[in-house]
Short mmCIF file of C-alpha atoms in Angstrom, two decimals:
data_model
loop_
_atom_site.label_atom_id
_atom_site.label_comp_id
_atom_site.label_asym_id
_atom_site.label_seq_id
_atom_site.Cartn_x
_atom_site.Cartn_y
_atom_site.Cartn_z
CA MET A 19 58.85 23.18 -47.73
CA ALA A 20 59.50 22.69 -43.99
CA THR A 21 58.09 26.12 -43.16
CA ARG A 22 55.02 25.50 -45.28
CA LYS A 23 54.36 22.17 -43.50
CA LYS A 24 54.61 23.77 -40.07
CA THR A 25 52.20 26.50 -41.10
CA THR A 26 49.68 23.89 -42.34
CA THR A 27 49.82 21.90 -39.09
CA SER A 28 49.36 25.03 -37.01
CA ALA A 29 46.38 26.03 -39.11
CA LYS A 30 44.76 22.66 -38.55
CA ARG A 31 45.23 22.97 -34.81
CA LYS A 32 43.66 26.40 -34.79
CA SER A 33 40.81 25.17 -36.94
CA ASN A 34 40.08 22.21 -34.60
CA ALA A 35 40.44 24.24 -31.40
CA GLY A 36 37.20 26.08 -31.97
CA LYS A 37 35.16 22.94 -32.55
CA LYS A 38 33.24 21.11 -29.74
CA PRO A 39 33.18 17.29 -29.62
CA LYS A 40 30.22 15.91 -31.49
CA VAL A 41 27.50 14.24 -29.29
CA THR A 42 25.80 11.37 -31.05
CA ARG A 43 22.03 11.34 -31.34
CA TRP A 44 21.54 8.16 -29.29
CA LYS A 45 23.33 9.71 -26.32
CA LEU A 46 20.91 12.62 -26.40
CA VAL A 47 17.94 10.23 -26.50
CA VAL A 48 19.27 8.23 -23.53
CA ALA A 49 19.89 11.39 -21.53
CA LEU A 50 16.38 12.63 -22.28
CA VAL A 51 14.79 9.32 -21.25
CA VAL A 52 16.74 9.27 -17.97
CA LEU A 53 15.74 12.87 -17.24
CA LEU A 54 12.07 12.16 -17.90
CA LEU A 55 12.24 9.05 -15.74
CA LEU A 56 13.76 10.89 -12.81
CA LEU A 57 11.12 13.61 -13.07
CA SER A 58 8.25 11.13 -13.41
CA PRO A 59 5.96 10.38 -10.42
CA PHE A 60 5.84 6.78 -11.65
CA TYR A 61 9.54 6.48 -10.93
CA TYR A 62 9.11 7.58 -7.34
CA GLY A 63 6.06 5.34 -7.00
CA TYR A 64 8.18 2.43 -8.15
CA VAL A 65 10.94 3.34 -5.70
CA LEU A 66 8.45 3.56 -2.83
CA LYS A 67 6.75 0.30 -3.78
CA THR A 68 10.06 -1.51 -4.07
CA GLY A 69 11.25 -0.07 -0.77
CA SER A 70 8.01 -1.06 0.93
CA ALA A 71 8.27 -4.61 -0.39
CA ALA A 72 11.87 -4.83 0.76
CA TRP A 73 10.95 -3.59 4.24
CA ARG A 74 8.09 -6.08 4.46
CA TRP A 75 10.46 -8.87 3.43
CA PHE A 76 12.98 -7.73 6.07
CA LYS A 77 10.25 -7.45 8.72
CA ASP A 78 9.02 -10.97 8.03
CA LEU A 79 12.54 -12.38 7.87
CA GLY A 80 12.93 -15.25 10.30
CA GLY A 81 9.17 -15.53 10.82
CA LYS A 82 6.73 -18.16 9.63
CA THR A 83 6.92 -18.59 5.87
CA ASN A 84 3.13 -19.04 5.66
CA TYR A 85 2.32 -15.82 7.52
CA ARG A 86 2.76 -12.47 5.77
CA THR A 87 2.30 -8.84 6.73
CA TYR A 88 -0.14 -6.76 4.67
CA LYS A 89 0.42 -3.09 5.41
CA SER A 90 -2.88 -1.93 3.91
CA PHE A 91 -4.92 -4.17 6.19
CA HIS A 92 -2.63 -3.62 9.24
CA ILE A 93 -2.48 -7.35 9.95
CA ARG A 94 -0.61 -10.51 9.12
CA ILE A 95 -2.51 -12.96 6.94
CA PRO A 96 -1.92 -16.71 6.62
CA SER A 97 -0.58 -17.56 3.18
CA ASN A 98 -1.83 -20.13 0.67
CA TYR A 99 -5.44 -18.95 0.95
CA LYS A 100 -7.01 -17.11 -1.96
CA ILE A 101 -10.45 -16.07 -0.70
CA HIS A 102 -10.76 -13.51 2.09
CA GLY A 103 -13.58 -11.74 3.86
CA ILE A 104 -14.80 -9.87 6.93
CA ASP A 105 -17.64 -10.09 9.45
CA VAL A 106 -19.49 -7.03 10.71
CA SER A 107 -22.23 -5.81 13.02
CA TYR A 108 -23.60 -2.48 14.28
CA TYR A 109 -20.21 -1.99 15.95
CA GLN A 110 -18.67 -1.03 12.58
CA GLY A 111 -21.28 1.69 12.04
CA ARG A 112 -22.17 2.90 8.57
CA ILE A 113 -20.03 1.04 6.04
CA ASP A 114 -19.11 2.22 2.55
CA TRP A 115 -19.34 -1.16 0.83
CA GLN A 116 -18.14 0.16 -2.54
CA ARG A 117 -14.82 1.17 -0.95
CA VAL A 118 -14.64 -2.19 0.81
CA LYS A 119 -15.00 -3.92 -2.54
CA LYS A 120 -12.31 -1.80 -4.24
CA MET A 121 -9.62 -2.23 -1.57
CA GLN A 122 -6.81 -4.58 -2.55
CA GLU A 123 -3.18 -5.31 -1.74
CA ASP A 124 -1.50 -7.69 -4.14
CA SER A 125 -4.11 -10.42 -4.61
CA VAL A 126 -5.87 -9.96 -1.26
CA HIS A 127 -9.31 -8.34 -1.44
CA ILE A 128 -12.71 -8.78 0.21
CA SER A 129 -14.75 -11.53 -1.48
CA PHE A 130 -17.32 -12.24 1.23
CA ALA A 131 -18.85 -10.75 4.37
CA PHE A 132 -20.80 -12.25 7.25
CA ILE A 133 -23.31 -9.77 8.68
CA LYS A 134 -24.96 -9.91 12.08
CA ALA A 135 -28.73 -10.12 11.72
CA THR A 136 -30.24 -11.15 15.05
CA GLU A 137 -29.49 -12.08 18.67
CA GLY A 138 -31.55 -14.20 21.04
CA VAL A 139 -35.30 -13.99 20.51
CA LEU A 140 -35.83 -10.21 20.31
CA LYS A 141 -32.78 -8.30 19.08
CA VAL A 142 -32.30 -7.30 15.45
CA ASP A 143 -29.04 -5.60 14.49
CA PRO A 144 -29.95 -1.98 13.56
CA TYR A 145 -27.55 -1.97 10.62
CA PHE A 146 -28.44 -5.39 9.23
CA GLN A 147 -30.86 -4.41 6.48
CA ARG A 148 -28.58 -1.68 5.16
CA ASN A 149 -25.49 -3.91 5.30
CA TRP A 150 -27.34 -6.79 3.65
CA ARG A 151 -28.56 -4.57 0.81
CA GLU A 152 -25.40 -2.56 0.19
CA CYS A 153 -22.98 -5.46 0.56
CA SER A 154 -24.81 -7.44 -2.08
CA LYS A 155 -25.07 -4.36 -4.33
CA ALA A 156 -21.27 -3.97 -4.16
CA GLY A 157 -20.81 -7.48 -5.52
CA ILE A 158 -19.63 -9.11 -2.30
CA SER A 159 -21.01 -12.52 -1.33
CA CYS A 160 -23.06 -12.07 1.86
CA GLY A 161 -23.97 -14.31 4.74
CA ALA A 162 -26.17 -13.52 7.77
CA TYR A 163 -25.66 -14.77 11.31
CA GLN A 164 -27.64 -15.22 14.51
CA TYR A 165 -25.85 -14.56 17.80
CA PHE A 166 -27.11 -17.61 19.68
CA ARG A 167 -28.18 -17.43 23.33
CA PRO A 168 -28.44 -20.92 24.90
CA LYS A 169 -30.82 -19.71 27.63
CA PHE A 170 -33.55 -19.12 25.03
CA SER A 171 -35.48 -21.55 22.86
CA GLY A 172 -33.51 -22.55 19.79
CA LYS A 173 -36.69 -22.79 17.73
CA TRP A 174 -37.78 -19.28 18.72
CA GLN A 175 -34.36 -17.91 17.85
CA ALA A 176 -34.58 -19.56 14.44
CA GLY A 177 -37.99 -17.93 13.99
CA LEU A 178 -36.57 -14.45 14.61
CA PHE A 179 -33.70 -15.08 12.20
CA LEU A 180 -35.96 -16.34 9.40
CA GLN A 181 -38.35 -13.44 9.94
CA THR A 182 -35.46 -10.97 9.56
CA VAL A 183 -33.28 -12.51 6.86
CA LYS A 184 -34.52 -13.17 3.35
CA LEU A 185 -32.00 -15.59 1.91
CA GLN A 186 -31.40 -15.27 -1.80
CA LYS A 187 -29.60 -17.01 -4.60
CA GLY A 188 -25.88 -16.40 -4.31
CA SER A 189 -25.94 -15.85 -0.55
CA LEU A 190 -23.78 -17.79 1.85
CA PRO A 191 -25.60 -20.28 4.11
CA PRO A 192 -27.08 -18.92 7.35
CA VAL A 193 -24.74 -18.93 10.35
CA VAL A 194 -25.36 -19.64 14.01
CA ASP A 195 -22.80 -17.94 16.24
CA VAL A 196 -22.45 -19.98 19.44
CA GLU A 197 -19.66 -18.93 21.78
CA ARG A 198 -21.14 -18.84 25.30
CA LEU A 199 -23.10 -21.07 27.69
CA ASP A 200 -25.16 -18.29 29.33
CA GLY A 201 -24.90 -20.20 32.61
CA MET A 202 -26.44 -23.28 31.00
CA LYS A 203 -24.91 -26.74 31.01
CA PRO A 204 -23.30 -27.85 27.72
CA GLU A 205 -26.05 -30.44 27.26
CA LYS A 206 -28.73 -27.74 27.46
CA MET A 207 -26.82 -25.52 25.04
CA ARG A 208 -26.51 -28.36 22.53
CA HIS A 209 -30.22 -29.19 22.86
CA GLU A 210 -31.27 -25.65 21.97
CA LEU A 211 -28.63 -25.46 19.24
CA ASP A 212 -30.00 -28.66 17.71
CA ASP A 213 -33.49 -27.16 17.68
CA PHE A 214 -32.18 -24.02 15.97
CA ILE A 215 -30.35 -26.02 13.31
CA LYS A 216 -33.33 -28.29 12.64
CA GLU A 217 -35.69 -25.34 12.20
CA ILE A 218 -33.33 -23.46 9.88
CA THR A 219 -32.65 -26.56 7.78
CA LEU A 220 -36.37 -27.41 7.58
CA LYS A 221 -37.43 -23.95 6.44
CA THR A 222 -34.53 -23.09 4.11
CA LYS A 223 -33.35 -26.52 2.92
CA VAL A 224 -29.84 -25.28 3.65
CA THR A 225 -27.44 -26.65 6.27
CA PRO A 226 -26.29 -23.74 8.46
CA ILE A 227 -22.68 -22.93 9.28
CA ILE A 228 -21.65 -23.08 12.94
CA TYR A 229 -19.37 -20.28 14.15
CA THR A 230 -17.48 -20.67 17.40
CA GLY A 231 -14.16 -20.01 19.13
CA LEU A 232 -11.54 -22.73 19.01
CA THR A 233 -11.52 -23.31 22.79
CA PHE A 234 -15.32 -23.28 23.06
CA TYR A 235 -15.50 -25.78 20.23
CA GLN A 236 -12.98 -28.12 21.82
CA GLU A 237 -14.71 -27.99 25.21
CA ASN A 238 -18.38 -28.05 24.22
CA LEU A 239 -18.96 -28.94 20.57
CA ALA A 240 -16.22 -31.33 19.42
CA GLY A 241 -17.56 -34.75 18.50
CA PHE A 242 -21.13 -33.49 18.15
CA TYR A 243 -20.97 -31.17 15.13
CA ASP A 244 -17.84 -32.22 13.25
CA ASP A 245 -19.78 -32.91 10.04
CA TYR A 246 -21.31 -29.44 9.90
CA PRO A 247 -19.53 -26.66 8.01
CA LEU A 248 -17.57 -24.82 10.70
CA TRP A 249 -16.31 -21.26 11.00
CA ILE A 250 -13.61 -21.20 13.66
CA SER A 251 -12.24 -18.18 15.50
CA SER A 252 -8.55 -18.32 16.46
CA PHE A 253 -6.57 -15.08 16.40
CA ASP A 254 -2.99 -14.26 15.46
CA HIS A 255 -1.71 -17.70 14.49
CA PRO A 256 -0.10 -18.73 11.18
CA VAL A 257 -2.02 -22.04 11.12
CA LEU A 258 -5.33 -23.26 12.53
CA THR A 259 -4.60 -26.11 14.91
CA ILE A 260 -7.81 -28.13 14.88
CA SER A 261 -8.61 -31.80 14.45
CA ALA A 262 -8.43 -33.11 10.90
CA ASN A 263 -11.84 -34.71 11.50
CA THR A 264 -13.59 -31.35 11.46
CA ASN A 265 -15.24 -29.84 8.44
CA TRP A 266 -14.01 -26.29 8.94
CA LYS A 267 -14.64 -23.97 6.01
CA PHE A 268 -13.93 -20.49 7.39
CA TRP A 269 -11.31 -19.15 9.77
CA GLN A 270 -11.59 -15.86 11.63
CA HIS A 271 -7.88 -15.18 12.17
CA SER A 272 -7.76 -11.51 13.19
CA GLU A 273 -9.91 -8.97 15.01
CA ARG A 274 -7.78 -5.91 14.24
CA ALA A 275 -7.93 -5.46 10.47
CA ARG A 276 -8.30 -2.08 8.81
CA VAL A 277 -10.45 -1.97 5.70
CA SER A 278 -11.28 1.01 3.49
CA GLY A 279 -14.84 2.19 4.02
CA ILE A 280 -14.98 1.01 7.66
CA VAL A 281 -14.06 3.47 10.40
CA SER A 282 -13.32 0.92 13.13
CA VAL A 283 -11.24 -2.24 13.23
CA VAL A 284 -12.94 -5.32 11.82
CA ASP A 285 -12.62 -9.10 11.99
CA PHE A 286 -10.79 -10.69 9.08
CA ASP A 287 -11.60 -14.16 7.74
CA LEU A 288 -10.51 -16.60 5.09
CA PHE A 289 -12.12 -19.49 3.22
CA ARG A 290 -10.56 -22.93 3.12
CA GLY A 291 -10.70 -23.84 -0.55
CA ASP A 292 -10.51 -22.51 -4.07
CA SER A 293 -13.02 -20.41 -6.01
CA LEU A 294 -14.88 -23.50 -7.25
CA ALA A 295 -15.32 -24.79 -3.69
CA PHE A 296 -16.49 -21.34 -2.61
CA GLN A 297 -19.10 -21.22 -5.37
CA LYS A 298 -20.45 -24.58 -4.20
CA MET A 299 -21.00 -23.05 -0.76
CA LEU A 300 -23.40 -20.43 -2.12
CA ILE A 301 -27.16 -20.93 -2.10
CA LYS A 302 -28.47 -22.05 -5.49
#
């Protein structure tokens, strides 16, 4: 009996020695999923995206909480604003507006563009008509601006602008860009600017936007045009420090943005308000 028992145990050991441990089906499934994940380009895209976000967070650490870096645009953008845009002229050359429209990082994309149309009493931007047509075709809200020269008649300058720009439904209001005195006294500049505004308002029934630099506004325009919609230029600051009495609607906060479809750097702007307020700005 004892010998028989020993023989049986030995036989069992020999029988089990040749068998491999069984691997359950779920372990095989998990291993396969992990393998596919590691080989997937989506996995590496996720890793890169997460790493990029982490680096951006680290880079902005200790900075202003309402000022964030956007790698795609190569600039920092003030937070808490939802509607962004650019302004262009012949300097940007031939623009691919479809690529401009498609570019996006997180929720930031180009919703509007101000386009230079005219300057003084004779100059028409050579790229205006193309930019005006193609920008609108791409589905971007467009606005046209006159580079104002105080040494010339404001009424004549308005005439050149109206002759060049055909405002349409859905366009932004016309803009007068005033940022220099041209050797004139501030009183003379304001007189010609008033004539320009009156002529534009009379012929279009639309109140124009006044664009200017923050310092120029404070020294020459403050107190005279506070009720007009303002577009203020002030670069590389997390907040726009301007009197609460002003009616500023747009802020040009950078001159070094990179945007798909534009070969050179471009000015970057934002709108002060939500989408409903922006729609109210458009010509009906």
